[in-house]
Coordinates of C-alpha atoms in Angstrom, one line a residue:
M1 CA -44.8 2.3 -6.4
L2 CA -43.7 1.9 -2.7
K3 CA -43.6 -1.9 -3.2
I4 CA -41.2 -1.7 -6.1
L5 CA -39.0 0.9 -4.4
G6 CA -38.9 -1.3 -1.3
A7 CA -37.9 -4.3 -3.5
I8 CA -35.2 -2.2 -5.2
F9 CA -33.8 -0.9 -1.8
F10 CA -33.7 -4.4 -0.2
T11 CA -32.3 -6.1 -3.3
F12 CA -29.5 -3.7 -3.6
M13 CA -29.0 -3.7 0.2
K14 CA -28.6 -7.4 0.0
V15 CA -26.0 -7.0 -2.7
G16 CA -24.2 -4.4 -0.7
V17 CA -24.1 -6.4 2.5
C18 CA -23.0 -9.7 0.9
T19 CA -20.0 -8.3 -0.9
F20 CA -16.5 -7.4 0.2
G21 CA -13.7 -6.1 -1.9
G22 CA -15.2 -3.1 -3.8
G23 CA -17.3 -2.5 -6.8
Y24 CA -15.9 -5.3 -9.0
A25 CA -16.6 -7.9 -6.3
M26 CA -20.3 -6.8 -6.3
L27 CA -20.7 -7.5 -10.1
P28 CA -21.4 -11.2 -9.9
I29 CA -23.9 -10.8 -7.1
L30 CA -25.6 -7.9 -8.9
Q31 CA -25.8 -10.1 -12.0
R32 CA -27.4 -12.9 -10.0
E33 CA -29.9 -10.8 -8.2
V34 CA -31.1 -8.4 -10.9
V35 CA -30.8 -10.6 -14.0
K36 CA -31.4 -14.1 -12.9
K37 CA -33.6 -13.7 -9.8
K38 CA -35.5 -10.5 -10.4
G39 CA -35.4 -10.2 -14.2
W40 CA -35.0 -6.4 -14.0
T41 CA -32.5 -6.3 -16.8
T42 CA -30.9 -8.7 -19.3
E43 CA -27.4 -10.1 -19.6
E44 CA -26.7 -7.8 -22.5
E45 CA -28.0 -4.7 -20.7
I46 CA -26.0 -5.3 -17.6
M47 CA -22.9 -5.7 -19.6
D48 CA -23.7 -2.3 -21.2
Y49 CA -24.2 -0.9 -17.7
Y50 CA -20.8 -2.2 -16.7
V51 CA -19.2 -0.5 -19.6
V52 CA -20.8 2.8 -19.0
G53 CA -20.3 2.4 -15.3
Q54 CA -16.6 2.0 -15.9
C55 CA -16.4 5.2 -17.9
T56 CA -18.4 7.4 -15.5
P57 CA -17.1 8.9 -12.3
G58 CA -17.6 6.8 -9.2
V59 CA -17.6 3.2 -8.2
I60 CA -18.7 0.8 -11.0
A61 CA -21.2 -1.1 -8.8
V62 CA -22.9 2.0 -7.6
N63 CA -23.2 3.3 -11.1
V64 CA -24.7 0.0 -12.3
A65 CA -27.1 0.0 -9.4
T66 CA -28.2 3.5 -10.2
F67 CA -28.8 2.6 -13.9
I68 CA -30.8 -0.4 -13.0
G69 CA -32.9 1.4 -10.4
Q70 CA -33.5 4.2 -12.8
K71 CA -34.6 1.7 -15.5
K72 CA -37.0 0.0 -13.1
A73 CA -38.5 3.0 -11.3
G74 CA -37.2 6.3 -12.8
I75 CA -35.0 8.8 -11.0
I76 CA -36.3 7.9 -7.6
G77 CA -35.6 4.2 -8.4
G78 CA -32.0 5.1 -9.2
I79 CA -31.6 7.0 -5.9
I80 CA -33.2 4.2 -3.9
A81 CA -31.0 1.6 -5.6
T82 CA -27.9 3.6 -4.9
L83 CA -28.9 4.2 -1.2
G84 CA -29.6 0.5 -0.8
L85 CA -26.3 -0.5 -2.2
V86 CA -24.2 1.8 -0.1
F87 CA -26.1 1.7 3.1
P88 CA -24.6 -1.6 4.4
S89 CA -21.1 -0.4 3.4
Y90 CA -21.6 2.8 5.3
I91 CA -22.6 0.9 8.4
I92 CA -19.8 -1.6 8.1
I93 CA -17.2 1.1 7.4
C94 CA -18.3 3.0 10.5
A95 CA -18.0 -0.1 12.7
I96 CA -14.7 -1.1 11.3
A97 CA -13.3 2.4 11.6
A98 CA -14.2 2.4 15.3
F99 CA -12.2 -0.8 15.9
L100 CA -9.6 -1.2 13.1
R101 CA -6.7 0.6 14.7
E102 CA -7.0 -1.7 17.8
F103 CA -7.3 -5.0 15.8
S104 CA -5.3 -4.4 12.5
E105 CA -2.1 -5.8 13.9
I106 CA -3.6 -9.1 15.0
S107 CA -2.4 -11.9 12.7
Y108 CA -5.9 -13.4 12.5
V109 CA -7.3 -10.2 11.2
Q110 CA -4.5 -9.8 8.6
N111 CA -5.0 -13.4 7.5
A112 CA -8.8 -12.9 7.2
F113 CA -8.2 -9.8 4.9
A114 CA -5.7 -11.8 2.8
G115 CA -8.3 -14.6 2.4
V116 CA -11.0 -12.1 1.4
R117 CA -8.7 -10.6 -1.2
I118 CA -8.2 -14.0 -2.8
A119 CA -11.9 -14.7 -2.8
V120 CA -12.6 -11.3 -4.5
C121 CA -10.1 -12.1 -7.2
A122 CA -11.9 -15.4 -7.9
L123 CA -15.3 -13.6 -8.1
V124 CA -13.9 -11.0 -10.5
I125 CA -12.3 -13.7 -12.7
H126 CA -15.6 -15.6 -12.8
T127 CA -17.5 -12.5 -13.9
V128 CA -14.9 -11.6 -16.5
T129 CA -14.9 -15.0 -18.0
G130 CA -18.7 -15.0 -18.2
M131 CA -18.6 -11.6 -19.9
I132 CA -16.0 -12.8 -22.4
K133 CA -18.1 -15.9 -23.3
K134 CA -21.1 -13.7 -24.0
S135 CA -19.2 -10.9 -25.8
V136 CA -16.6 -12.6 -28.0
K137 CA -18.6 -13.8 -31.0
N138 CA -16.1 -13.6 -33.9
A139 CA -12.5 -12.9 -34.9
L140 CA -13.0 -9.1 -34.7
T141 CA -14.4 -9.1 -31.2
F142 CA -11.6 -11.5 -30.1
F143 CA -9.0 -9.1 -31.6
V144 CA -10.7 -6.1 -29.8
L145 CA -10.6 -8.0 -26.5
V146 CA -6.9 -8.8 -26.9
A147 CA -5.9 -5.3 -28.1
T148 CA -7.9 -3.7 -25.3
F149 CA -6.2 -5.9 -22.7
I150 CA -2.8 -5.1 -24.1
A151 CA -3.6 -1.3 -24.2
V152 CA -4.8 -1.3 -20.6
A153 CA -2.4 -3.8 -19.0
F154 CA 0.8 -2.7 -20.7
F155 CA 0.3 0.9 -21.9
N156 CA -2.0 2.2 -19.2
V157 CA -4.5 3.6 -21.7
S158 CA -7.5 5.2 -20.1
P159 CA -10.7 3.1 -20.1
V160 CA -12.6 6.1 -21.5
V161 CA -10.3 6.2 -24.5
I162 CA -10.7 2.4 -24.9
V163 CA -14.5 2.5 -24.8
L164 CA -14.7 5.4 -27.2
S165 CA -12.3 3.8 -29.6
V166 CA -14.0 0.4 -29.5
A167 CA -17.4 2.1 -29.9
V168 CA -16.1 3.7 -33.1
I169 CA -14.8 0.3 -34.3
G170 CA -18.2 -1.2 -33.6
L171 CA -19.9 1.4 -35.5
I172 CA -17.6 1.0 -38.5
F173 CA -17.9 -2.8 -38.4
E174 CA -21.7 -2.5 -38.2
K175 CA -21.8 -0.1 -41.2
G176 CA -19.5 -2.5 -43.1
E177 CA -21.9 -5.4 -42.3
K178 CA -24.9 -3.4 -43.6
D179 CA -23.1 -2.5 -46.8
K180 CA -22.5 -6.2 -47.7

């Protein structure tokens, strides 16, 4: 059990140390590490974790890490995965906080942060396009994608409302498919 807990901690620590820009920036690296390299979860499961992680309180990447750790090694696995993910951020934030005030006005630092923001946008777009390719399978799912985007982007509808509404649509659609 210690071996798997160590693997969980160090895998999520690697994810935490290699990502900048928040929870969404961690998603592509989480996917690579736990789906492709470790095989701890599937593409479909991790997308489900993203959805639930978006609707639960807290940072999405932390929530996803907790779900994966719990799946792999129970409650202690969830705790270890969460600690592994946030540990590098905690250390980095403490170091930055100690020096940020002194260096934040330097143009090189401002330009570095601007570059990191652009890279994070690219990582998020890459993850989203991959999720769209795997999730949009027919006209209904395409319609749901477009309607959801419009609801969130233009009408500021809560993600919780969106997920619950789309879950109901999925259940109705599934029932309709079974009745055929």
